[in-house]
């Protein structure tokens, strides 16, 4: 700094700390070290709350006891929570002074994670941008006006995106679930051998003929597709960011579930009832089976499926670890099983283990303790190897499951709290 004395005094909540100017330059706390780069009093006031030029004293209106523990971290390198102080409040003090949760001791990190999962608060990017705009007094009126104009759009968005936000959203979600269930029942029933249309007894590929729409099954399917299409279009229109809407996994699944119907209709109209329809039959069946993705649409309305998706996205490292724990023993045990059961020139070799890829199937069903019984070892060494395979599978598969379980519980409480917070906020808005 180019002003003040050589000794700098930090006044944090009434507690004073004196440091030489050179120490401030390389201070471990980023907010304190920023004082050395300040060239004017105006820049100093952007870092601290007040400044006394005569005494070269910097005032910080922060928690003094929390800063005392932070100074202990600076001195000894260990950071722990202040007793009888909220973990989130201490974490806010850490962020203010330039520390992160990784600086905490491991036991305190676990306490912080549990506290944050119990009282999770989600701030969207729109809310952050709104707070930045509200800092400027000239922008307050414009922001309020824009919010009033888009109030109906926000209601529409919450109605389609948050099933628990209002009574209308709950009704809409219930109707959507009914359409999904009806569509799944129709898909399952259509695969029964005795399922015949009333109009004709042609093969499955003729089902998308325009004449088949006169049959109740064709009408029901068209109504379901119409509902899903209208719902997807409305949600796209009321979305804040159209590009972000297209990138969302659930919206991609909606598109994959709806598109095959229109492709099938187009292919049938183009090919008609000639020989080209027979060649397109396999493609039509594949497209029809893609409607099974409609089941994933239930994740939009059920917290359990949302928790499952969020857990899988956050635990991809653990899932890779689980896959690794399966693949490595599978390669080892399959090679040994093929050698013991078939590769030692036995009088009666076990043909089920003729190759290592064939033995891999036996390893998988053994490690997962399924045991279909379609193939099994017949030699004594092979049976001993099978026992080792089963025991190792139980141990290895159980190790990463613990991490996935804890993540699932955390994600469930997080989504449950977010849903409850949304319900409370909209209920308060309705009462106002």
Short mmCIF file of C-alpha atoms in Angstrom, two decimals:
data_model
loop_
_atom_site.label_atom_id
_atom_site.label_comp_id
_atom_site.label_asym_id
_atom_site.label_seq_id
_atom_site.Cartn_x
_atom_site.Cartn_y
_atom_site.Cartn_z
CA UNK A 1 0.00 0.00 0.00
CA UNK A 2 1.15 3.52 -0.64
CA UNK A 3 -0.56 5.11 2.36
CA UNK A 4 -0.69 4.68 6.11
CA UNK A 5 1.85 3.38 8.56
CA UNK A 6 4.07 0.33 8.34
CA UNK A 7 1.87 -1.51 10.89
CA UNK A 8 -1.60 -2.52 9.78
CA UNK A 9 -4.36 -3.13 12.33
CA UNK A 10 -7.28 -5.43 11.52
CA UNK A 11 -10.36 -4.77 13.63
CA UNK A 12 -12.71 -7.71 13.23
CA UNK A 13 -15.88 -7.36 15.30
CA UNK A 14 -14.02 -5.39 17.99
CA UNK A 15 -10.98 -7.68 18.19
CA UNK A 16 -7.78 -6.10 16.91
CA UNK A 17 -4.84 -7.80 15.19
CA UNK A 18 -1.60 -5.96 14.28
CA UNK A 19 0.55 -7.08 11.34
CA UNK A 20 3.50 -5.59 9.45
CA UNK A 21 2.79 -4.38 5.96
CA UNK A 22 4.97 -7.11 4.41
CA UNK A 23 2.96 -9.81 6.18
CA UNK A 24 -0.27 -8.43 4.75
CA UNK A 25 1.13 -8.85 1.25
CA UNK A 26 1.44 -12.64 1.50
CA UNK A 27 -1.35 -13.24 4.00
CA UNK A 28 -3.08 -16.64 3.53
CA UNK A 29 -6.54 -15.04 3.58
CA UNK A 30 -7.28 -13.56 0.16
CA UNK A 31 -9.46 -10.74 1.48
CA UNK A 32 -6.67 -9.51 3.77
CA UNK A 33 -3.97 -9.84 1.11
CA UNK A 34 -6.08 -7.73 -1.24
CA UNK A 35 -5.47 -4.75 1.05
CA UNK A 36 -1.84 -4.62 -0.08
CA UNK A 37 -2.91 -4.10 -3.70
CA UNK A 38 -5.20 -1.20 -2.90
CA UNK A 39 -3.87 2.09 -4.24
CA UNK A 40 -6.52 4.40 -2.81
CA UNK A 41 -8.91 4.64 0.10
CA UNK A 42 -11.82 3.95 -2.23
CA UNK A 43 -10.36 0.59 -3.16
CA UNK A 44 -9.75 -0.17 0.51
CA UNK A 45 -13.43 0.43 1.32
CA UNK A 46 -14.35 -2.12 -1.33
CA UNK A 47 -12.48 -4.75 0.70
CA UNK A 48 -13.33 -3.74 4.28
CA UNK A 49 -16.22 -1.90 5.93
CA UNK A 50 -14.31 1.12 7.19
CA UNK A 51 -10.79 2.54 7.36
CA UNK A 52 -8.98 4.91 9.76
CA UNK A 53 -6.08 6.56 7.95
CA UNK A 54 -4.47 8.02 11.09
CA UNK A 55 -4.18 4.68 12.89
CA UNK A 56 -3.99 2.65 9.67
CA UNK A 57 -6.83 0.49 11.03
CA UNK A 58 -9.15 -1.60 8.87
CA UNK A 59 -12.62 -2.40 10.21
CA UNK A 60 -14.45 -5.61 9.33
CA UNK A 61 -17.99 -6.03 10.60
CA UNK A 62 -17.70 -9.82 10.90
CA UNK A 63 -17.94 -12.50 13.59
CA UNK A 64 -14.91 -12.01 15.85
CA UNK A 65 -14.88 -15.53 17.34
CA UNK A 66 -15.11 -17.12 13.88
CA UNK A 67 -12.16 -15.01 12.72
CA UNK A 68 -10.23 -16.12 15.82
CA UNK A 69 -10.61 -19.76 14.71
CA UNK A 70 -9.64 -18.78 11.18
CA UNK A 71 -6.48 -17.15 12.56
CA UNK A 72 -5.71 -20.41 14.36
CA UNK A 73 -5.85 -22.07 10.93
CA UNK A 74 -3.43 -19.45 9.60
CA UNK A 75 -1.05 -20.17 12.46
CA UNK A 76 -1.35 -23.95 12.86
CA UNK A 77 -2.86 -25.12 9.54
CA UNK A 78 -5.95 -26.78 11.04
CA UNK A 79 -9.45 -25.35 10.64
CA UNK A 80 -12.39 -26.51 12.75
CA UNK A 81 -15.85 -25.19 13.51
CA UNK A 82 -16.53 -22.78 16.35
CA UNK A 83 -18.42 -24.56 19.15
CA UNK A 84 -22.06 -23.55 19.53
CA UNK A 85 -22.02 -21.83 16.12
CA UNK A 86 -24.04 -22.86 13.10
CA UNK A 87 -21.93 -24.67 10.52
CA UNK A 88 -23.47 -22.66 7.68
CA UNK A 89 -22.75 -19.36 9.44
CA UNK A 90 -19.12 -20.33 9.94
CA UNK A 91 -18.96 -21.47 6.31
CA UNK A 92 -20.18 -18.02 5.24
CA UNK A 93 -17.37 -16.47 7.28
CA UNK A 94 -14.90 -18.79 5.56
CA UNK A 95 -16.13 -17.74 2.12
CA UNK A 96 -15.91 -14.07 3.10
CA UNK A 97 -12.25 -14.41 4.09
CA UNK A 98 -11.39 -16.49 1.02
CA UNK A 99 -11.43 -20.05 2.35
CA UNK A 100 -13.21 -23.10 1.00
CA UNK A 101 -14.74 -26.20 2.54
CA UNK A 102 -11.65 -28.18 1.53
CA UNK A 103 -9.64 -26.25 4.15
CA UNK A 104 -11.73 -27.80 6.92
CA UNK A 105 -10.71 -30.92 8.77
CA UNK A 106 -12.34 -34.08 7.47
CA UNK A 107 -14.71 -34.43 10.43
CA UNK A 108 -15.89 -30.84 10.00
CA UNK A 109 -16.33 -31.34 6.26
CA UNK A 110 -18.75 -34.19 6.97
CA UNK A 111 -20.68 -32.00 9.41
CA UNK A 112 -20.89 -29.25 6.79
CA UNK A 113 -22.08 -31.65 4.08
CA UNK A 114 -24.78 -33.05 6.36
CA UNK A 115 -25.90 -29.57 7.36
CA UNK A 116 -26.05 -28.37 3.76
CA UNK A 117 -28.01 -31.45 2.67
CA UNK A 118 -30.54 -30.89 5.49
CA UNK A 119 -31.05 -27.20 4.72
CA UNK A 120 -30.27 -27.03 1.02
CA UNK A 121 -31.17 -23.74 -0.65
CA UNK A 122 -31.14 -23.50 -4.40
CA UNK A 123 -30.45 -20.15 -6.03
CA UNK A 124 -31.03 -20.20 -9.75
CA UNK A 125 -29.00 -18.14 -12.17
CA UNK A 126 -32.01 -15.93 -12.75
CA UNK A 127 -32.21 -15.06 -9.05
CA UNK A 128 -28.50 -14.20 -8.94
CA UNK A 129 -28.82 -11.97 -12.00
CA UNK A 130 -31.87 -10.32 -10.45
CA UNK A 131 -29.96 -9.50 -7.27
CA UNK A 132 -27.18 -7.91 -9.32
CA UNK A 133 -29.70 -5.79 -11.17
CA UNK A 134 -31.43 -4.69 -7.98
CA UNK A 135 -28.15 -3.20 -6.75
CA UNK A 136 -28.60 -0.39 -9.23
CA UNK A 137 -31.35 1.98 -8.12
CA UNK A 138 -32.14 3.01 -11.67
CA UNK A 139 -32.94 -0.60 -12.64
CA UNK A 140 -35.37 -1.40 -9.82
CA UNK A 141 -38.44 0.01 -11.52
CA UNK A 142 -37.68 -1.72 -14.82
CA UNK A 143 -37.12 -5.08 -13.15
CA UNK A 144 -40.36 -4.86 -11.19
CA UNK A 145 -42.26 -3.98 -14.35
CA UNK A 146 -40.77 -6.88 -16.27
CA UNK A 147 -41.57 -9.26 -13.45
CA UNK A 148 -45.20 -8.11 -13.43
CA UNK A 149 -45.47 -8.60 -17.18
CA UNK A 150 -44.00 -12.11 -17.05
CA UNK A 151 -45.92 -13.19 -13.95
CA UNK A 152 -48.35 -15.28 -15.96
CA UNK A 153 -45.40 -16.87 -17.79
CA UNK A 154 -43.83 -17.82 -14.46
CA UNK A 155 -47.10 -19.39 -13.36
CA UNK A 156 -47.31 -21.39 -16.56
CA UNK A 157 -43.70 -22.51 -16.21
CA UNK A 158 -44.18 -23.62 -12.61
CA UNK A 159 -47.41 -25.39 -13.54
CA UNK A 160 -45.69 -27.52 -16.16
CA UNK A 161 -42.29 -27.92 -14.46
CA UNK A 162 -43.23 -28.27 -10.76
CA UNK A 163 -46.03 -30.81 -10.19
CA UNK A 164 -46.41 -29.78 -6.51
CA UNK A 165 -46.50 -26.03 -7.13
CA UNK A 166 -50.29 -25.66 -7.30
CA UNK A 167 -53.56 -27.53 -7.64
CA UNK A 168 -53.55 -26.98 -11.40
CA UNK A 169 -50.03 -28.40 -11.62
CA UNK A 170 -51.08 -31.47 -9.64
CA UNK A 171 -54.07 -32.03 -11.92
CA UNK A 172 -51.89 -31.60 -15.01
CA UNK A 173 -49.31 -34.04 -13.63
CA UNK A 174 -52.03 -36.58 -12.81
CA UNK A 175 -53.44 -36.39 -16.33
CA UNK A 176 -49.97 -36.78 -17.82
CA UNK A 177 -49.31 -39.85 -15.65
CA UNK A 178 -52.62 -41.37 -16.75
CA UNK A 179 -51.72 -40.89 -20.40
CA UNK A 180 -48.31 -42.51 -19.82
CA UNK A 181 -49.88 -45.52 -18.09
CA UNK A 182 -52.54 -45.91 -20.78
CA UNK A 183 -49.93 -45.73 -23.52
CA UNK A 184 -47.77 -48.36 -21.77
CA UNK A 185 -50.77 -50.68 -21.33
CA UNK A 186 -51.64 -50.34 -25.02
CA UNK A 187 -48.04 -51.06 -25.99
CA UNK A 188 -47.95 -54.21 -23.86
CA UNK A 189 -51.36 -55.46 -24.99
CA UNK A 190 -50.49 -54.95 -28.66
CA UNK A 191 -47.73 -57.56 -28.36
CA UNK A 192 -50.12 -60.33 -27.25
CA UNK A 193 -50.55 -63.13 -29.82
CA UNK A 194 -54.36 -62.86 -29.71
CA UNK A 195 -54.41 -59.12 -30.23
CA UNK A 196 -56.24 -58.42 -33.49
CA UNK A 197 -57.65 -55.30 -34.94
CA UNK A 198 -61.36 -55.14 -35.68
CA UNK A 199 -60.84 -53.69 -39.10
CA UNK A 200 -58.38 -56.18 -40.58
CA UNK A 201 -56.20 -59.14 -39.65
CA UNK A 202 -53.04 -57.90 -41.26
CA UNK A 203 -49.61 -57.98 -39.70
CA UNK A 204 -48.33 -55.52 -37.11
CA UNK A 205 -46.80 -53.20 -39.68
CA UNK A 206 -50.22 -52.18 -41.03
CA UNK A 207 -51.18 -50.80 -37.68
CA UNK A 208 -50.15 -47.27 -38.63
CA UNK A 209 -52.27 -47.27 -41.75
CA UNK A 210 -54.63 -44.28 -41.65
CA UNK A 211 -57.56 -46.71 -41.76
CA UNK A 212 -56.41 -48.24 -38.45
CA UNK A 213 -57.05 -44.95 -36.66
CA UNK A 214 -60.73 -45.84 -36.77
CA UNK A 215 -60.01 -48.68 -34.36
CA UNK A 216 -60.11 -47.76 -30.63
CA UNK A 217 -56.46 -48.68 -30.15
CA UNK A 218 -55.37 -46.32 -32.92
CA UNK A 219 -57.55 -43.54 -31.52
CA UNK A 220 -56.16 -43.99 -28.01
CA UNK A 221 -52.60 -43.95 -29.28
CA UNK A 222 -53.23 -40.82 -31.35
CA UNK A 223 -54.78 -39.05 -28.36
CA UNK A 224 -51.82 -39.95 -26.13
CA UNK A 225 -49.32 -38.75 -28.72
CA UNK A 226 -51.30 -35.54 -29.17
CA UNK A 227 -51.24 -34.87 -25.44
CA UNK A 228 -47.49 -35.50 -25.16
CA UNK A 229 -46.80 -33.32 -28.20
CA UNK A 230 -48.91 -30.43 -26.90
CA UNK A 231 -47.30 -30.67 -23.46
CA UNK A 232 -43.81 -30.63 -24.94
CA UNK A 233 -44.59 -27.64 -27.19
CA UNK A 234 -46.09 -25.60 -24.34
CA UNK A 235 -43.16 -26.33 -22.06
CA UNK A 236 -40.78 -25.28 -24.83
CA UNK A 237 -42.65 -22.00 -25.36
CA UNK A 238 -42.70 -21.00 -21.67
CA UNK A 239 -39.10 -22.06 -20.97
CA UNK A 240 -36.59 -19.35 -20.08
CA UNK A 241 -33.71 -20.65 -22.18
CA UNK A 242 -34.70 -22.57 -25.30
CA UNK A 243 -31.20 -24.01 -25.83
CA UNK A 244 -31.01 -25.20 -22.24
CA UNK A 245 -34.48 -26.73 -22.61
CA UNK A 246 -33.35 -28.82 -25.57
CA UNK A 247 -30.24 -30.04 -23.71
CA UNK A 248 -32.11 -31.37 -20.68
CA UNK A 249 -32.13 -35.19 -20.47
CA UNK A 250 -35.87 -35.49 -19.74
CA UNK A 251 -36.73 -33.29 -22.70
CA UNK A 252 -34.49 -35.38 -24.96
CA UNK A 253 -36.32 -38.48 -23.75
CA UNK A 254 -39.67 -36.81 -24.53
CA UNK A 255 -38.46 -36.13 -28.06
CA UNK A 256 -37.28 -39.73 -28.48
CA UNK A 257 -40.66 -41.00 -27.31
CA UNK A 258 -42.76 -38.76 -29.54
CA UNK A 259 -40.75 -38.73 -32.77
CA UNK A 260 -41.09 -42.46 -33.66
CA UNK A 261 -44.87 -42.16 -33.98
CA UNK A 262 -44.65 -39.40 -36.57
CA UNK A 263 -41.82 -41.18 -38.39
CA UNK A 264 -43.90 -44.35 -38.53
CA UNK A 265 -46.91 -42.47 -39.87
CA UNK A 266 -44.75 -40.82 -42.53
CA UNK A 267 -43.13 -44.10 -43.57
CA UNK A 268 -46.49 -45.84 -43.84
CA UNK A 269 -47.96 -43.02 -45.92
CA UNK A 270 -44.95 -43.07 -48.24
CA UNK A 271 -44.72 -46.86 -48.66
CA UNK A 272 -48.42 -47.61 -48.66
CA UNK A 273 -49.40 -51.30 -48.75
CA UNK A 274 -46.91 -52.49 -51.32
CA UNK A 275 -43.82 -54.62 -50.87
CA UNK A 276 -41.84 -51.69 -49.54
CA UNK A 277 -43.93 -51.85 -46.36
CA UNK A 278 -42.65 -55.35 -45.65
CA UNK A 279 -39.07 -54.11 -45.85
CA UNK A 280 -39.95 -51.27 -43.51
CA UNK A 281 -41.64 -53.63 -41.03
CA UNK A 282 -38.56 -54.12 -38.85
CA UNK A 283 -37.93 -50.40 -38.71
CA UNK A 284 -41.53 -49.74 -37.69
CA UNK A 285 -41.36 -52.30 -34.91
CA UNK A 286 -38.15 -50.76 -33.58
CA UNK A 287 -39.70 -47.31 -33.68
CA UNK A 288 -42.79 -48.54 -31.86
CA UNK A 289 -40.71 -50.10 -29.11
CA UNK A 290 -38.98 -46.77 -28.57
CA UNK A 291 -42.21 -45.67 -26.93
CA UNK A 292 -40.98 -47.49 -23.86
CA UNK A 293 -39.10 -44.26 -23.12
CA UNK A 294 -42.44 -42.85 -22.02
CA UNK A 295 -41.97 -44.66 -18.73
CA UNK A 296 -39.04 -42.34 -17.98
CA UNK A 297 -41.46 -39.40 -18.32
CA UNK A 298 -42.77 -40.43 -14.90
CA UNK A 299 -39.53 -39.04 -13.45
CA UNK A 300 -40.96 -35.57 -14.05
CA UNK A 301 -43.74 -36.27 -11.56
CA UNK A 302 -42.22 -38.65 -9.01
CA UNK A 303 -39.54 -37.67 -6.52
CA UNK A 304 -38.13 -41.19 -6.32
CA UNK A 305 -37.21 -41.36 -10.00
CA UNK A 306 -35.73 -37.85 -9.85
CA UNK A 307 -33.62 -38.94 -6.89
CA UNK A 308 -32.41 -41.97 -8.84
CA UNK A 309 -31.37 -39.85 -11.83
CA UNK A 310 -29.62 -37.25 -9.66
CA UNK A 311 -27.81 -39.98 -7.72
CA UNK A 312 -26.54 -41.64 -10.87
CA UNK A 313 -25.33 -38.32 -12.27
CA UNK A 314 -23.43 -37.48 -9.08
CA UNK A 315 -22.06 -40.98 -8.47
CA UNK A 316 -20.62 -41.63 -11.90
CA UNK A 317 -17.18 -42.17 -10.33
CA UNK A 318 -18.61 -44.78 -7.98
CA UNK A 319 -20.46 -46.40 -10.89
CA UNK A 320 -17.20 -46.60 -12.85
CA UNK A 321 -15.57 -48.09 -9.77
CA UNK A 322 -18.36 -50.67 -9.54
CA UNK A 323 -17.92 -51.54 -13.22
CA UNK A 324 -14.19 -51.87 -12.68
CA UNK A 325 -14.74 -54.16 -9.71
CA UNK A 326 -16.82 -56.39 -11.98
CA UNK A 327 -14.62 -56.38 -15.07
CA UNK A 328 -11.29 -57.14 -13.41
CA UNK A 329 -12.45 -60.27 -11.49
CA UNK A 330 -14.48 -61.33 -14.50
CA UNK A 331 -11.36 -61.39 -16.67
CA UNK A 332 -9.40 -63.33 -14.04
CA UNK A 333 -12.05 -65.88 -13.07
CA UNK A 334 -13.23 -66.49 -16.65
CA UNK A 335 -9.69 -67.31 -17.80
CA UNK A 336 -9.15 -69.65 -14.85
CA UNK A 337 -12.55 -71.29 -15.30
CA UNK A 338 -11.92 -71.94 -18.99
CA UNK A 339 -8.54 -73.46 -18.13
CA UNK A 340 -9.82 -75.72 -15.34
CA UNK A 341 -13.00 -76.87 -17.09
CA UNK A 342 -11.91 -77.15 -20.71
CA UNK A 343 -8.30 -76.22 -21.34
CA UNK A 344 -6.42 -79.01 -19.55
CA UNK A 345 -7.20 -81.76 -22.09
CA UNK A 346 -9.63 -83.54 -19.77
CA UNK A 347 -11.31 -86.80 -20.75
CA UNK A 348 -14.72 -85.13 -20.68
CA UNK A 349 -14.21 -81.37 -20.99
CA UNK A 350 -17.06 -79.06 -20.06
CA UNK A 351 -18.25 -77.61 -23.35
CA UNK A 352 -20.00 -74.73 -21.58
CA UNK A 353 -16.54 -73.30 -20.85
CA UNK A 354 -15.15 -73.74 -24.36
CA UNK A 355 -14.02 -70.10 -24.51
CA UNK A 356 -13.24 -67.25 -22.16
CA UNK A 357 -16.17 -65.11 -23.40
CA UNK A 358 -18.52 -68.01 -22.64
CA UNK A 359 -17.03 -68.31 -19.14
CA UNK A 360 -17.56 -64.57 -18.59
CA UNK A 361 -21.32 -65.18 -18.46
CA UNK A 362 -20.83 -67.73 -15.70
CA UNK A 363 -18.62 -65.30 -13.76
CA UNK A 364 -21.22 -62.51 -13.92
CA UNK A 365 -24.13 -64.65 -12.69
CA UNK A 366 -21.88 -66.09 -9.97
CA UNK A 367 -20.51 -62.77 -8.70
CA UNK A 368 -24.01 -61.32 -8.55
CA UNK A 369 -25.24 -64.52 -6.80
CA UNK A 370 -27.95 -65.03 -9.42
CA UNK A 371 -26.96 -68.52 -10.53
CA UNK A 372 -29.35 -69.46 -13.35
CA UNK A 373 -27.98 -73.01 -13.44
CA UNK A 374 -27.58 -73.05 -17.22
CA UNK A 375 -23.82 -73.65 -16.81
CA UNK A 376 -21.80 -74.78 -13.82
CA UNK A 377 -18.35 -76.30 -13.14
CA UNK A 378 -18.05 -80.09 -12.89
CA UNK A 379 -14.45 -80.47 -11.74
CA UNK A 380 -13.33 -80.05 -8.13
CA UNK A 381 -10.91 -77.19 -8.91
CA UNK A 382 -13.63 -75.51 -10.94
CA UNK A 383 -16.08 -75.70 -8.03
CA UNK A 384 -13.49 -74.29 -5.64
CA UNK A 385 -12.95 -71.45 -8.10
CA UNK A 386 -16.72 -70.93 -8.26
CA UNK A 387 -16.88 -70.55 -4.48
CA UNK A 388 -14.11 -67.98 -4.54
CA UNK A 389 -15.90 -66.17 -7.36
CA UNK A 390 -19.15 -65.93 -5.37
CA UNK A 391 -17.44 -64.73 -2.17
CA UNK A 392 -15.34 -62.13 -4.01
CA UNK A 393 -18.43 -60.89 -5.83
CA UNK A 394 -20.28 -60.31 -2.55
CA UNK A 395 -17.35 -58.38 -1.07
CA UNK A 396 -16.36 -56.34 -4.13
CA UNK A 397 -19.90 -55.31 -5.09
CA UNK A 398 -20.70 -54.23 -1.54
CA UNK A 399 -17.80 -51.75 -1.29
CA UNK A 400 -18.99 -48.96 -3.66
CA UNK A 401 -22.66 -49.53 -2.81
CA UNK A 402 -22.15 -47.71 0.51
CA UNK A 403 -21.06 -44.51 -1.21
CA UNK A 404 -23.97 -44.71 -3.66
CA UNK A 405 -26.42 -45.26 -0.80
CA UNK A 406 -25.26 -42.17 1.12
CA UNK A 407 -25.44 -40.09 -2.04
CA UNK A 408 -28.96 -41.37 -2.69
CA UNK A 409 -30.10 -40.32 0.79
CA UNK A 410 -28.51 -36.90 0.38
CA UNK A 411 -30.10 -36.38 -3.05
CA UNK A 412 -33.50 -37.48 -1.73
CA UNK A 413 -33.45 -34.97 1.15
CA UNK A 414 -32.18 -32.27 -1.19
CA UNK A 415 -34.98 -32.74 -3.73
CA UNK A 416 -37.57 -33.15 -0.99
CA UNK A 417 -36.50 -29.88 0.61
CA UNK A 418 -36.50 -28.11 -2.75
CA UNK A 419 -40.00 -29.36 -3.50
CA UNK A 420 -41.27 -28.30 -0.07
CA UNK A 421 -39.67 -24.86 -0.44
CA UNK A 422 -41.33 -24.37 -3.82
CA UNK A 423 -44.70 -25.39 -2.38
CA UNK A 424 -44.36 -23.00 0.57
CA UNK A 425 -43.35 -20.06 -1.59
CA UNK A 426 -46.22 -20.51 -4.01
CA UNK A 427 -48.68 -21.02 -1.16
CA UNK A 428 -47.53 -17.75 0.39
CA UNK A 429 -47.89 -16.00 -2.97
CA UNK A 430 -51.41 -17.38 -3.31
CA UNK A 431 -52.37 -16.12 0.16
CA UNK A 432 -50.98 -12.68 -0.60
#
